[in-house]
Amino acid sequence: MIYIFLCVDFDRDAAFPTLGHKHAVSKPKQTETQDILTDPEKSAEIQGSIEGFDKILSFLIQKKLPTVFYFEARTIDLISKKYPEFLKRLNQPYFEMGVHGYDHEDLVGKETGMPLESQEEFNLIKKAKDKIEELFSTKIIGFRAPYMRVSENTQKILMDLGFVYDSSIYQESDKSIVPYSDEYGLIEFPVIKTPKESLMKGMYTYLWPLFEGKRGIKEVVNNYIQLIYNSTENNSYISINLHSWHFAYNVEQNCYLSQKEIRKNAEFLIKLIVKLEEIEGVHFSTPKLWLEENELL
Ligand SMILES: [Zn+2]
């Protein structure tokens, strides 16, 4: 059996690092004045995630499709205050909740120039975990680092905070993979990046190029089918990774999309899911369910 994890990084609209700020700034807000840029909450725009994710959320609920959400705590906190009904719809037993920073921090400060001290990183991840657990009345075991960048302290911090797994590392593979345990006992669920010389031609399993119009849906579907076709190991997994706002916001054009374009993007993802579901031996799941089914939890 091959597991498929649908992984949603649930961010403020297009979270980008900004020099001199520890928190991310929404791309559509990058030209705002300093008082907005310096405020983690005011610099967060969530319109794209709300409008863009609506249709796909209905689809996931209707199918009861296991999905894992890595939440930026600020974003889900804002949603709980402004769109409580939306939060309720996200709170489904077949959805797994994980942490994706409090304000989408660049933990190593690579692009912000503001690396976090170990204690500060601990406090931030704890604050994010507590907030998300409180909003969904659940216990969180999974983490994905903002910008897929962990610091030298992250793994130990995650263990100390009771996380069981991380999913912030790319692994080159042309087939499904299995998680592994790191030196601290934290389980790593890498994200596949296919080799350049493979049939999939160096594809990150993020749907970024699909929503930015850089890869067509046919190519993306075929690449995932190829990954599954190449897979040999039982109980291995492939993840499909995407951002909550990407149905409604184009980064390169720096613009929000029309309802028609949002629908088209949602239909792309639905098509990919439906096509993969048709393949025998393919099973949609989440890392937490994988760990339970493989008796590691
Ligand atoms: Zn993110």
Coordinates of C-alpha atoms and ligand atoms in Angstrom, one line a residue:
M1 CA 0.0 0.0 0.0
I2 CA 1.2 3.5 -0.9
Y3 CA 0.1 6.3 1.4
I4 CA -0.6 9.8 0.0
F5 CA -0.5 12.7 2.4
L6 CA -2.3 15.9 1.4
C7 CA -0.3 18.6 3.3
V8 CA -1.6 22.1 3.5
D9 CA 0.7 24.9 4.8
F10 CA -2.0 27.2 6.2
D11 CA -0.4 30.6 6.1
R12 CA -1.2 34.3 5.9
D13 CA -1.5 35.1 2.1
A14 CA 1.9 34.4 0.6
A15 CA 4.1 34.7 3.8
F16 CA 7.4 36.2 2.8
P17 CA 10.5 37.1 5.0
T18 CA 11.3 40.7 5.3
L19 CA 14.7 42.1 6.3
G20 CA 14.7 43.2 9.9
H21 CA 11.4 41.6 11.0
K22 CA 11.1 38.2 12.7
H23 CA 7.5 37.8 11.6
A24 CA 6.6 37.2 8.0
V25 CA 4.8 39.8 5.9
S26 CA 2.0 39.0 3.5
K27 CA 3.3 39.7 0.0
P28 CA 0.3 41.9 -0.9
K29 CA 1.1 44.0 2.1
Q30 CA 4.8 44.5 1.4
T31 CA 4.4 48.1 0.1
E32 CA 2.5 49.2 3.2
T33 CA 3.9 51.7 5.7
Q34 CA 6.3 50.9 8.5
D35 CA 3.7 50.8 11.3
I36 CA 1.9 48.0 9.4
L37 CA 5.1 46.1 8.4
T38 CA 6.4 46.1 12.0
D39 CA 3.1 44.7 13.4
P40 CA 2.9 40.8 13.0
E41 CA -0.9 41.0 13.0
K42 CA -1.4 44.0 10.8
S43 CA 1.1 42.6 8.2
A44 CA -1.0 39.4 7.9
E45 CA -3.6 39.3 5.2
I46 CA -5.8 36.2 5.2
Q47 CA -8.4 37.0 2.5
G48 CA -6.7 34.6 0.0
S49 CA -6.8 31.7 2.4
I50 CA -10.4 32.3 3.3
E51 CA -11.7 32.8 -0.3
G52 CA -9.2 30.4 -1.9
F53 CA -9.6 27.4 0.4
D54 CA -13.4 27.5 0.7
K55 CA -14.2 25.3 -2.3
I56 CA -11.5 22.7 -1.6
L57 CA -12.5 22.6 2.1
S58 CA -16.0 21.7 1.1
F59 CA -14.6 19.0 -1.2
L60 CA -12.4 17.5 1.6
I61 CA -15.3 17.5 4.0
Q62 CA -17.7 16.0 1.6
K63 CA -15.2 13.2 0.9
K64 CA -14.0 13.0 4.5
L65 CA -10.5 13.0 3.0
P66 CA -7.6 12.7 5.6
T67 CA -5.6 15.9 5.3
V68 CA -2.8 17.4 7.4
F69 CA -2.8 21.2 8.1
Y70 CA 0.4 22.9 9.3
F71 CA -1.0 26.1 10.7
E72 CA 0.7 29.4 11.2
A73 CA -0.8 30.2 14.6
R74 CA -1.4 33.9 13.8
T75 CA -3.4 33.1 10.8
I76 CA -5.7 30.5 12.5
D77 CA -6.1 32.8 15.5
L78 CA -7.2 35.6 13.1
I79 CA -9.6 33.2 11.4
S80 CA -11.1 32.2 14.8
K81 CA -11.8 35.8 15.6
K82 CA -13.0 37.0 12.2
Y83 CA -14.4 33.8 10.6
P84 CA -15.5 31.4 13.4
E85 CA -17.7 29.4 11.0
F86 CA -14.6 28.7 8.9
L87 CA -12.7 27.5 11.9
K88 CA -15.6 25.1 12.7
R89 CA -15.4 23.7 9.2
L90 CA -11.7 23.0 9.6
N91 CA -12.3 21.1 12.8
Q92 CA -12.9 17.6 11.5
P93 CA -11.9 14.3 13.0
Y94 CA -10.2 13.2 9.7
F95 CA -8.0 16.3 9.6
E96 CA -4.7 16.4 11.4
M97 CA -3.5 19.7 12.8
G98 CA 0.2 20.6 13.0
V99 CA 2.3 23.7 13.7
H100 CA 3.9 26.0 11.1
G101 CA 5.4 28.8 13.3
Y102 CA 3.6 31.6 15.2
D103 CA 4.2 34.3 12.7
H104 CA 5.9 32.2 10.0
E105 CA 9.3 32.9 11.5
D106 CA 12.5 32.4 9.5
L107 CA 14.0 30.4 12.3
V108 CA 17.6 30.7 11.1
G109 CA 17.2 34.4 10.0
K110 CA 18.5 33.5 6.5
E111 CA 16.4 36.2 4.8
T112 CA 15.3 38.3 7.7
G113 CA 18.8 38.8 9.2
M114 CA 17.1 38.0 12.6
P115 CA 18.0 34.5 13.7
L116 CA 16.1 33.3 16.8
E117 CA 17.9 32.4 20.1
S118 CA 17.2 28.8 21.2
Q119 CA 15.0 30.0 24.1
E120 CA 13.1 32.4 21.9
E121 CA 12.5 29.6 19.3
F122 CA 11.3 27.3 22.1
N123 CA 8.9 29.9 23.4
L124 CA 7.5 30.7 19.9
I125 CA 6.9 27.1 18.9
K126 CA 5.3 26.4 22.3
K127 CA 3.1 29.5 22.0
A128 CA 2.0 28.4 18.5
K129 CA 1.4 24.8 19.6
D130 CA -0.7 25.9 22.7
K131 CA -2.7 28.3 20.5
I132 CA -3.6 25.7 17.8
E133 CA -4.3 23.0 20.4
E134 CA -6.6 25.4 22.2
L135 CA -8.5 26.4 19.1
F136 CA -9.1 22.9 17.9
S137 CA -9.2 21.1 21.3
T138 CA -6.6 18.6 20.0
K139 CA -3.1 17.4 20.7
I140 CA -0.5 18.2 18.1
I141 CA 2.4 16.0 17.2
G142 CA 3.6 17.4 13.9
F143 CA 5.7 20.4 12.8
R144 CA 6.7 21.9 9.5
A145 CA 9.2 24.8 9.6
P146 CA 8.3 28.0 7.8
Y147 CA 10.3 28.2 4.5
M148 CA 11.2 24.6 5.2
R149 CA 14.2 25.9 7.3
V150 CA 15.0 24.4 10.7
S151 CA 17.7 25.7 13.0
E152 CA 20.3 23.6 14.8
N153 CA 18.0 23.8 17.8
T154 CA 14.7 22.9 16.2
Q155 CA 14.7 19.1 16.5
K156 CA 15.6 19.2 20.2
I157 CA 13.0 21.9 20.9
L158 CA 10.4 19.8 19.1
M159 CA 11.2 16.7 21.3
D160 CA 11.1 18.8 24.5
L161 CA 7.7 20.2 23.5
G162 CA 6.2 16.7 22.9
F163 CA 6.2 16.7 19.2
V164 CA 6.6 13.2 17.6
Y165 CA 7.5 14.2 14.0
D166 CA 8.9 16.9 11.8
S167 CA 8.3 17.4 8.0
S168 CA 10.7 20.2 7.0
I169 CA 13.4 18.4 5.0
Y170 CA 13.5 17.7 1.3
Q171 CA 14.7 14.3 0.1
E172 CA 15.5 13.5 -3.4
S173 CA 13.7 10.4 -4.6
D174 CA 11.9 9.2 -7.8
K175 CA 9.5 7.0 -5.7
S176 CA 7.6 6.9 -2.4
I177 CA 9.7 7.1 0.8
V178 CA 9.5 6.1 4.4
P179 CA 10.1 8.3 7.5
Y180 CA 13.2 7.9 9.7
S181 CA 14.2 8.7 13.2
D182 CA 16.8 11.4 13.9
E183 CA 19.4 11.6 16.6
Y184 CA 16.9 13.0 19.1
G185 CA 14.3 10.3 18.4
L186 CA 12.2 12.7 16.4
I187 CA 10.6 11.1 13.3
E188 CA 11.3 12.9 10.1
F189 CA 8.7 12.7 7.2
P190 CA 10.7 14.3 4.3
V191 CA 9.1 16.0 1.4
I192 CA 10.1 14.5 -2.0
K193 CA 12.0 16.3 -4.6
T194 CA 12.5 14.3 -7.8
P195 CA 15.9 14.1 -9.4
K196 CA 16.5 16.3 -12.4
E197 CA 17.4 13.4 -14.6
S198 CA 14.2 11.5 -13.7
L199 CA 11.0 11.4 -15.9
M200 CA 9.5 14.0 -13.5
K201 CA 12.4 16.4 -14.2
G202 CA 13.3 17.8 -10.8
M203 CA 9.8 18.4 -9.4
Y204 CA 9.3 19.5 -5.8
T205 CA 6.1 17.9 -4.5
Y206 CA 4.8 21.4 -3.8
L207 CA 2.0 22.4 -6.2
W208 CA 3.6 25.9 -6.4
P209 CA 4.3 25.7 -10.2
L210 CA 0.8 24.4 -10.9
F211 CA -0.9 27.4 -9.2
E212 CA 1.7 29.8 -10.7
G213 CA 1.0 28.5 -14.2
K214 CA 4.5 27.0 -14.6
R215 CA 3.4 23.4 -14.9
G216 CA 0.2 22.1 -16.5
I217 CA -2.3 19.9 -14.6
K218 CA -1.7 17.0 -17.0
E219 CA 2.1 17.1 -16.3
V220 CA 1.5 17.3 -12.6
V221 CA -1.0 14.4 -12.5
N222 CA 1.4 12.3 -14.7
N223 CA 4.3 13.0 -12.5
Y224 CA 2.5 11.8 -9.4
I225 CA 1.3 8.7 -11.2
Q226 CA 4.9 8.1 -12.2
L227 CA 6.0 8.5 -8.6
I228 CA 3.4 5.9 -7.6
Y229 CA 4.3 3.6 -10.5
N230 CA 8.0 3.7 -9.4
S231 CA 7.1 2.9 -5.8
T232 CA 8.1 -0.5 -4.5
E233 CA 8.2 -0.3 -0.7
N234 CA 5.1 -1.3 1.2
N235 CA 3.7 1.4 3.6
S236 CA 5.8 4.1 2.0
Y237 CA 4.3 7.6 1.3
I238 CA 4.3 10.5 -1.1
S239 CA 3.1 13.9 0.0
I240 CA 1.2 16.5 -2.0
N241 CA 2.1 19.9 -0.6
L242 CA 0.4 23.2 -1.1
H243 CA -0.4 26.6 0.5
S244 CA -3.9 27.6 1.6
W245 CA -3.8 30.9 -0.2
H246 CA -2.5 29.7 -3.5
F247 CA -5.9 29.1 -5.1
A248 CA -6.6 32.8 -4.8
Y249 CA -3.3 34.6 -5.1
N250 CA -0.6 34.6 -7.7
V251 CA 2.8 35.4 -6.4
E252 CA 4.6 36.3 -9.6
Q253 CA 1.8 38.6 -10.7
N254 CA 1.3 39.8 -7.1
C255 CA -2.5 39.8 -7.5
Y256 CA -5.6 38.2 -6.2
L257 CA -7.4 36.0 -8.6
S258 CA -11.0 36.1 -9.9
Q259 CA -13.7 33.7 -8.7
K260 CA -13.4 31.9 -12.0
E261 CA -9.6 31.4 -11.6
I262 CA -10.0 30.3 -8.0
R263 CA -12.5 27.7 -9.1
K264 CA -10.1 26.5 -11.8
N265 CA -7.3 26.1 -9.3
A266 CA -9.6 24.2 -6.9
E267 CA -10.6 21.9 -9.8
F268 CA -6.9 21.2 -10.6
L269 CA -6.4 19.9 -7.1
I270 CA -9.7 17.9 -7.1
K271 CA -8.6 16.3 -10.4
L272 CA -5.3 15.3 -9.0
I273 CA -6.9 13.8 -5.9
V274 CA -9.5 11.9 -7.9
K275 CA -7.0 10.6 -10.4
L276 CA -4.7 9.3 -7.6
E277 CA -7.6 7.7 -5.7
E278 CA -8.5 5.6 -8.7
I279 CA -5.1 3.8 -8.6
E280 CA -5.2 0.5 -6.8
G281 CA -3.2 0.3 -3.6
V282 CA -3.2 4.0 -3.0
H283 CA -4.5 5.3 0.3
F284 CA -5.0 8.9 1.4
S285 CA -3.8 9.4 5.0
T286 CA -1.8 11.7 7.3
P287 CA 1.5 11.2 9.1
K288 CA -0.3 10.7 12.4
L289 CA -2.5 8.0 10.9
W290 CA 0.6 6.4 9.3
L291 CA 2.4 6.3 12.7
E292 CA -0.7 4.7 14.3
E293 CA -1.2 2.2 11.5
N294 CA 2.5 1.3 11.7
E295 CA 2.4 1.0 15.5
L296 CA 4.8 3.8 16.2
L297 CA 2.3 5.9 18.1
Ligands
ZN1 ZN 4.5 28.6 5.0

